[in-house]
PDB file of C-alpha atoms in Angstrom:
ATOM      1  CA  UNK D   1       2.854 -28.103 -17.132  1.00 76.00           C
ATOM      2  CA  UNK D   2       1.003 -31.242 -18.146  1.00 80.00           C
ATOM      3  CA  UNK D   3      -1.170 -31.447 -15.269  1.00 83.00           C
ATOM      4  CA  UNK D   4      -2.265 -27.838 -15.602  1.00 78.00           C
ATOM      5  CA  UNK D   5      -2.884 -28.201 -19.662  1.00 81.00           C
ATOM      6  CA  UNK D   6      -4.731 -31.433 -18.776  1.00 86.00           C
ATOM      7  CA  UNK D   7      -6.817 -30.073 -16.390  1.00 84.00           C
ATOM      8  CA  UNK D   8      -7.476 -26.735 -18.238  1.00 86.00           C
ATOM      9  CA  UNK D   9      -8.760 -29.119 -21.187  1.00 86.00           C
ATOM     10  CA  UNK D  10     -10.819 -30.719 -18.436  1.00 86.00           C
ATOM     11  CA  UNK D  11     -12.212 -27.334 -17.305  1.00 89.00           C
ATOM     12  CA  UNK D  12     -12.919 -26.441 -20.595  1.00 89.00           C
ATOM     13  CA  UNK D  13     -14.870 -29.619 -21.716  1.00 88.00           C
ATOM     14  CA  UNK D  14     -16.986 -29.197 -18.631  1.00 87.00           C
ATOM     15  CA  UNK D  15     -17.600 -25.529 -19.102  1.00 91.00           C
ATOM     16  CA  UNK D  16     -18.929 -26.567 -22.755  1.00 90.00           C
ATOM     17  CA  UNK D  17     -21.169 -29.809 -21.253  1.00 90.00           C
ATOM     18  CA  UNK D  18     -22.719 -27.005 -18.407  1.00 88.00           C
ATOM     19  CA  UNK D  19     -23.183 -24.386 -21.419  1.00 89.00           C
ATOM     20  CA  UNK D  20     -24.921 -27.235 -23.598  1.00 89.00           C
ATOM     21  CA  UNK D  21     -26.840 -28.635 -20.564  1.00 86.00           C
ATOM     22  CA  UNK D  22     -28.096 -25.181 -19.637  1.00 86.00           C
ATOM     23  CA  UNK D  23     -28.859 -24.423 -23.268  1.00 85.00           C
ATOM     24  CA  UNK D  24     -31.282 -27.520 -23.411  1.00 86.00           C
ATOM     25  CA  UNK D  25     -33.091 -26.657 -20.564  1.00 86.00           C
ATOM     26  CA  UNK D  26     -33.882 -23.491 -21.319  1.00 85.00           C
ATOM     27  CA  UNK D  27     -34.964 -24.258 -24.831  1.00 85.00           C
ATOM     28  CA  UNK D  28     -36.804 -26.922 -24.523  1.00 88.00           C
ATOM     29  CA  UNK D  29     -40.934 -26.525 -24.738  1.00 88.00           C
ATOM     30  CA  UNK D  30     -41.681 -27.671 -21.112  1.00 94.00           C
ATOM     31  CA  UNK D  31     -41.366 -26.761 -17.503  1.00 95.00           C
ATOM     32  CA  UNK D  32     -38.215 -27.816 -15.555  1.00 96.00           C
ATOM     33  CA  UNK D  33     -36.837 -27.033 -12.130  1.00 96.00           C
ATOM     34  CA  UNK D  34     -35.469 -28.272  -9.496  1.00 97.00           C
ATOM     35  CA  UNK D  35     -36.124 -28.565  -5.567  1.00 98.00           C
ATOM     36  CA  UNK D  36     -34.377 -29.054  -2.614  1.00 97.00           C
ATOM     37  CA  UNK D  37     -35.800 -31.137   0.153  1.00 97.00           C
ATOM     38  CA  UNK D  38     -37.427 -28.238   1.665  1.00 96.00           C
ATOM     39  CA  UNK D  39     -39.651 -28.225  -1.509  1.00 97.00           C
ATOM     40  CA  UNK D  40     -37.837 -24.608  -2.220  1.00 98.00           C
ATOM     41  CA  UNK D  41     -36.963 -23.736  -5.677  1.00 98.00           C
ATOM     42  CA  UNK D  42     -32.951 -24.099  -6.454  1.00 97.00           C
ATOM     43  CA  UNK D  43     -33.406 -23.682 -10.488  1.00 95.00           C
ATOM     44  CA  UNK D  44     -36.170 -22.753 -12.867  1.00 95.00           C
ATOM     45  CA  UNK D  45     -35.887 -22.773 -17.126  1.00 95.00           C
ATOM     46  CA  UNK D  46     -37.262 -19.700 -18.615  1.00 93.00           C
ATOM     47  CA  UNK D  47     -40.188 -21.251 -19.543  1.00 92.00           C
ATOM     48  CA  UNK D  48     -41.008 -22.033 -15.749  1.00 94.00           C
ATOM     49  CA  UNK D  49     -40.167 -19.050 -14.913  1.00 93.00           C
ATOM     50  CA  UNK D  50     -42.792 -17.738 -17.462  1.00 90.00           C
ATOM     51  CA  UNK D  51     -45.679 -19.847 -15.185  1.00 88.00           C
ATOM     52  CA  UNK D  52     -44.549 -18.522 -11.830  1.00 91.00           C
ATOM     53  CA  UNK D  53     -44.878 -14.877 -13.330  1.00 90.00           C
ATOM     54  CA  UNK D  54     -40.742 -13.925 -12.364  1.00 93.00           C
ATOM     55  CA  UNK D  55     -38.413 -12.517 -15.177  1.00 92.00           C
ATOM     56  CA  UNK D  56     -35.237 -13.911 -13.206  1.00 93.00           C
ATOM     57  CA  UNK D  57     -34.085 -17.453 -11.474  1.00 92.00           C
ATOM     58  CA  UNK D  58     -32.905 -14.883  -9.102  1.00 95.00           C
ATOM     59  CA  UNK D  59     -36.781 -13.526  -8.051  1.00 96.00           C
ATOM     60  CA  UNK D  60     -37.856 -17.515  -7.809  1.00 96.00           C
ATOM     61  CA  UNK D  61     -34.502 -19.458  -5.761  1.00 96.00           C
ATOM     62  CA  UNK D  62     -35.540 -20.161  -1.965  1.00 96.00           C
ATOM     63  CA  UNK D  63     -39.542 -19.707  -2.970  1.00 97.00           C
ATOM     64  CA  UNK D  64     -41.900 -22.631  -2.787  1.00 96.00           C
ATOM     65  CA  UNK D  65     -45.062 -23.063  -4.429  1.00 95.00           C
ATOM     66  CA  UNK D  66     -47.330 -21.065  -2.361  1.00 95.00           C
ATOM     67  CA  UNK D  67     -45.393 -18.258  -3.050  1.00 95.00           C
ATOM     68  CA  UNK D  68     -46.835 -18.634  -6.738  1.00 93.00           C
ATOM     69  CA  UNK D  69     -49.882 -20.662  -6.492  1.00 90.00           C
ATOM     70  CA  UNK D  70     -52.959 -20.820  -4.733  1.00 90.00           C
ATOM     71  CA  UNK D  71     -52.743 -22.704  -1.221  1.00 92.00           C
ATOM     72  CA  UNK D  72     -55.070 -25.610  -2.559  1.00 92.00           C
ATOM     73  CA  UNK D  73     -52.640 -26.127  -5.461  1.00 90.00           C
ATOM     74  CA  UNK D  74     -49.617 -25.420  -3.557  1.00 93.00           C
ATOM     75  CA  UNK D  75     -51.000 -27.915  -0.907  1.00 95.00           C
ATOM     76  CA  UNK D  76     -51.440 -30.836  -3.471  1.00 92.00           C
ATOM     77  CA  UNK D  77     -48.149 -30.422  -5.326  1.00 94.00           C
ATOM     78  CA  UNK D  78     -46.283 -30.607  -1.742  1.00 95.00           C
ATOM     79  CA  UNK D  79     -48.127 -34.088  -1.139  1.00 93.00           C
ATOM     80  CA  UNK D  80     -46.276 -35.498  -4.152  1.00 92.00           C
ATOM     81  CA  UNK D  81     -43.037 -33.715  -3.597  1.00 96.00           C
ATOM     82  CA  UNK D  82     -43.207 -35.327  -0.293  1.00 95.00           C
ATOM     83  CA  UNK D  83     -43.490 -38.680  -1.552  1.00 93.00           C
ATOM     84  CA  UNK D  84     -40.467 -38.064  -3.905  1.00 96.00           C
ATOM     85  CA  UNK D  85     -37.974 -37.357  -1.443  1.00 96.00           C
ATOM     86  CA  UNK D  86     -39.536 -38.679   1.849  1.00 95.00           C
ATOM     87  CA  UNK D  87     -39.723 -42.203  -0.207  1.00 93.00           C
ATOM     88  CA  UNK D  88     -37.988 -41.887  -3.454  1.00 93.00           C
ATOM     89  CA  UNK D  89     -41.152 -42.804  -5.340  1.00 93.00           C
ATOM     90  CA  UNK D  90     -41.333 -41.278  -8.495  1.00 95.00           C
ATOM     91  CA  UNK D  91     -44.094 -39.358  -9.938  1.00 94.00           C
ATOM     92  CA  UNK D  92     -44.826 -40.284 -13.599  1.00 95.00           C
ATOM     93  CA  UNK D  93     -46.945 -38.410 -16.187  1.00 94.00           C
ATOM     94  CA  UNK D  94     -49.496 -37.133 -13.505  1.00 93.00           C
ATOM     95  CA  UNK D  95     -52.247 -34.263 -14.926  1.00 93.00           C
ATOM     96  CA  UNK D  96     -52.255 -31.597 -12.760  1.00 90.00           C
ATOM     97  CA  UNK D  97     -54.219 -28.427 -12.718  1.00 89.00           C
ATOM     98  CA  UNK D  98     -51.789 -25.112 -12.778  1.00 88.00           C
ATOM     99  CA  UNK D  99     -53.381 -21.355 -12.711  1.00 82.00           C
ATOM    100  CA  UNK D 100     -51.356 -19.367 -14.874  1.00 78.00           C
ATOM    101  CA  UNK D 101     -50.691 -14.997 -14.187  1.00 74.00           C
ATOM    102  CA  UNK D 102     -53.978 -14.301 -15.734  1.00 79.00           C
ATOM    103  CA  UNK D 103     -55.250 -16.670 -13.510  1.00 81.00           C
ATOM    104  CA  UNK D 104     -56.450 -19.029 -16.143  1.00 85.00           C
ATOM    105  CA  UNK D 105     -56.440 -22.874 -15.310  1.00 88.00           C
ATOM    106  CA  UNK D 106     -54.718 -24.708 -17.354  1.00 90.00           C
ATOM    107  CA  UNK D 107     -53.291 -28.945 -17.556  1.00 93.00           C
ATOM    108  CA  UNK D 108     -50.009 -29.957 -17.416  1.00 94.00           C
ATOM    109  CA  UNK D 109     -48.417 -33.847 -17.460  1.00 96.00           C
ATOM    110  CA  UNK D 110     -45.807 -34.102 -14.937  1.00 95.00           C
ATOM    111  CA  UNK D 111     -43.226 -36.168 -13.764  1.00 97.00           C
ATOM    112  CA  UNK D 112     -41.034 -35.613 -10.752  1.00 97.00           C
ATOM    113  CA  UNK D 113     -38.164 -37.617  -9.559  1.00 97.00           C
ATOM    114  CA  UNK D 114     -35.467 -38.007  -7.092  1.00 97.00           C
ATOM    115  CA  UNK D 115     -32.112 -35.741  -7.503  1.00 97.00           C
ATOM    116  CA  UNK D 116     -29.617 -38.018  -5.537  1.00 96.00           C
ATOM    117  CA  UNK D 117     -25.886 -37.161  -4.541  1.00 95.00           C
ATOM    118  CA  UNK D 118     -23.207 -39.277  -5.391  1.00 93.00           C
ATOM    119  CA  UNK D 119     -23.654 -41.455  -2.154  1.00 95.00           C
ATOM    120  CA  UNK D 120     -26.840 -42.213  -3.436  1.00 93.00           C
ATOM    121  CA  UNK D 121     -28.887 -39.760  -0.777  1.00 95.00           C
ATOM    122  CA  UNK D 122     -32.073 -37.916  -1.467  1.00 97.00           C
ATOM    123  CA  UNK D 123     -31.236 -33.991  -1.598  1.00 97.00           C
ATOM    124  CA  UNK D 124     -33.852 -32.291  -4.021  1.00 97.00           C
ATOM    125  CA  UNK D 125     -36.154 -33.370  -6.961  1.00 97.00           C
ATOM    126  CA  UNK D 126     -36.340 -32.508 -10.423  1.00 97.00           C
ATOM    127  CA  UNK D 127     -39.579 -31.909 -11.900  1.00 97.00           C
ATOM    128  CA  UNK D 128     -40.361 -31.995 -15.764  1.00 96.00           C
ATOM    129  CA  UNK D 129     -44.315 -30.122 -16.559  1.00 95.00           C
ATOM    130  CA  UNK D 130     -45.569 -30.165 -20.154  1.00 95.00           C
ATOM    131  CA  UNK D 131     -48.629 -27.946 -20.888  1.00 93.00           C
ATOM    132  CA  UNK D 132     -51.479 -30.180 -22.271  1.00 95.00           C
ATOM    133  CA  UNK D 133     -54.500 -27.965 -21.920  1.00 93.00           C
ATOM    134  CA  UNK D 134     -54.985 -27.965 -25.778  1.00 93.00           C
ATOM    135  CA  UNK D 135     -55.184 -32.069 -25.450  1.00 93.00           C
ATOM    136  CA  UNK D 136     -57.117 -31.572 -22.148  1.00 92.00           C
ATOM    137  CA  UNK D 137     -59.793 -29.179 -23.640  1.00 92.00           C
ATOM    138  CA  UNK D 138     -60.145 -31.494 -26.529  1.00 95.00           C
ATOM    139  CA  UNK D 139     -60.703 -34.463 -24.257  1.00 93.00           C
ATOM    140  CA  UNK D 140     -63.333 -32.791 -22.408  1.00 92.00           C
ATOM    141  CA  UNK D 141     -65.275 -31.528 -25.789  1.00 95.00           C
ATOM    142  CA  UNK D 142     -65.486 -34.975 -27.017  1.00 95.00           C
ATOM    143  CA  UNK D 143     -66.839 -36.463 -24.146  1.00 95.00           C
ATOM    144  CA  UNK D 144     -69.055 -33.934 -24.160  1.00 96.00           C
ATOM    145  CA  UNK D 145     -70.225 -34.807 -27.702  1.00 94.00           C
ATOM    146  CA  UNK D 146     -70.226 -38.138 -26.879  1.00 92.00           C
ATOM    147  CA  UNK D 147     -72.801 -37.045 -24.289  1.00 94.00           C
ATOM    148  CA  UNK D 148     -75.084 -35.247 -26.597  1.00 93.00           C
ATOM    149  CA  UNK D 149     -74.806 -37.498 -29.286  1.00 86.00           C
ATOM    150  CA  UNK D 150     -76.100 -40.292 -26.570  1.00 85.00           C
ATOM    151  CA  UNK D 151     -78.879 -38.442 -25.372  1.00 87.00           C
ATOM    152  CA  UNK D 152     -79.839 -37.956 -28.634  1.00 84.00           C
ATOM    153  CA  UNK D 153     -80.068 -41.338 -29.587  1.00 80.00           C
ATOM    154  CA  UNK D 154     -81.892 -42.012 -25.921  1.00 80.00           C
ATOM    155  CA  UNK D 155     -84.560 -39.353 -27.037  1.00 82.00           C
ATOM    156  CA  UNK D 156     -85.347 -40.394 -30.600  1.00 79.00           C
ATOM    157  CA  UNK D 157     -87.548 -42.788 -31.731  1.00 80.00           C
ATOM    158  CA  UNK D 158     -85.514 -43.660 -34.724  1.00 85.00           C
ATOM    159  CA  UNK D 159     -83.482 -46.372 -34.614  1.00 86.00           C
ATOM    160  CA  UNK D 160     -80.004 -46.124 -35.236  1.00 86.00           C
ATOM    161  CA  UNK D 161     -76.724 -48.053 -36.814  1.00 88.00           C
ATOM    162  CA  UNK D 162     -73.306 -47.338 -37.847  1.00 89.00           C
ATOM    163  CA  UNK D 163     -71.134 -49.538 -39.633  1.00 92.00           C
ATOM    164  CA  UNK D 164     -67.351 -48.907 -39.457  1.00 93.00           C
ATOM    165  CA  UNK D 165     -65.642 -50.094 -42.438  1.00 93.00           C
ATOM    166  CA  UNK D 166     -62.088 -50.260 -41.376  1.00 93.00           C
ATOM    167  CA  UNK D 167     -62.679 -52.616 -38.458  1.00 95.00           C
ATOM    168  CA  UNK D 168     -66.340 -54.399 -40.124  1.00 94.00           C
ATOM    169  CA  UNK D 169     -67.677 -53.218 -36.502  1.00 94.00           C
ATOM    170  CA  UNK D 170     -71.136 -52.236 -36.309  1.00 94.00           C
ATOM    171  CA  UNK D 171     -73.306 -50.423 -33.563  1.00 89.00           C
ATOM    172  CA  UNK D 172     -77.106 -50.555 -33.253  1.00 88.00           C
ATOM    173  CA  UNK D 173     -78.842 -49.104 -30.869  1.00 82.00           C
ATOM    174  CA  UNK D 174     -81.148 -50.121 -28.426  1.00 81.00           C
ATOM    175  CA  UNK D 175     -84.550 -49.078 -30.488  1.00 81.00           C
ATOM    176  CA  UNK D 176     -83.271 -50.372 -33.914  1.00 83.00           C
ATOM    177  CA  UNK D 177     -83.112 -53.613 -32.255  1.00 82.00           C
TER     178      UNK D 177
END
């Protein structure tokens, strides 16, 4: 009777750490699933889901990328997944272009790494996305501005200076000199 009350507390403790586990992933603000070493799709968190355009984990197991994606994407996210469990090189913070249902592009950082067995062996990958398109946007309208602003001073025959206060730098250009 001990055996079976100690494993029925061990049941139960595990049943809670899946149910916890499970909760995180499919709360959390980012893109997570997992692969098998045929690059097929063995779990998605709703919010993955949401970017491969399927309401269930049931409409995206055994599918791979190009199922989802255009073959040029699909193409280039295979090349890393291949590195991952070919070599068991991780992937770290990588920007990646992603098309979502409306056929939008947008950014996401992503990091994929090895899911190994107990012995140790390669048998999937796990694969973390964040959406950074707002960052990504803003990135490219700076450097745009920084752009404009350049030509600008190129083009005029003033010359100009700024003085930053917080770090006593100053910038002249070119004609003020």
């Amino acid at each position: 009777i001990g055996q079976f009350l100690e494993r029925k507390a061990g049941e139960e403790a595990l049943a809670a750490e899946r149910n916890l586990l499970r909760t995180l992933i499919d709360t959390l603000p980012v893109y997570i699933y997992v692969k098998d070493t045929e690059c097929r799709f063995v779990m998605n968190n709703k919010a993955h889901l949401g970017v491969l355009g399927v309401p269930s984990l049931a409409e995206a197991l055994g599918k791979s990328d190009v199922d989802f994606f255009p073959r040029e994407l699909a193409d280039s996210y295979r090349r890393d997944e291949e590195l991952v469990l070919k070599e068991g090189r991780q992937v770290l913070d990588r920007e990646e272009p992603v098309l979502d249902q409306a056929g939008n592009q947008r950014w996401v950082l992503t990091t994929k790494v090895p899911l190994t067995d107990n012995q140790g062996r390669i048998v999937g990958l796990v694969g973390v996305s964040q959406d950074v398109t707002d960052h990504k946007q803003a990135e490219m309208e700076l450097q745009k501005s920084q752009e404009r602003l350049a030509l600008v001073i190129q083009g005029s025959s003033d010359g100009i200076w700024d003085w930053d206060i917080t770090t006593n730098g100053v910038y002249f250009s070119p004609r003020w000199w």
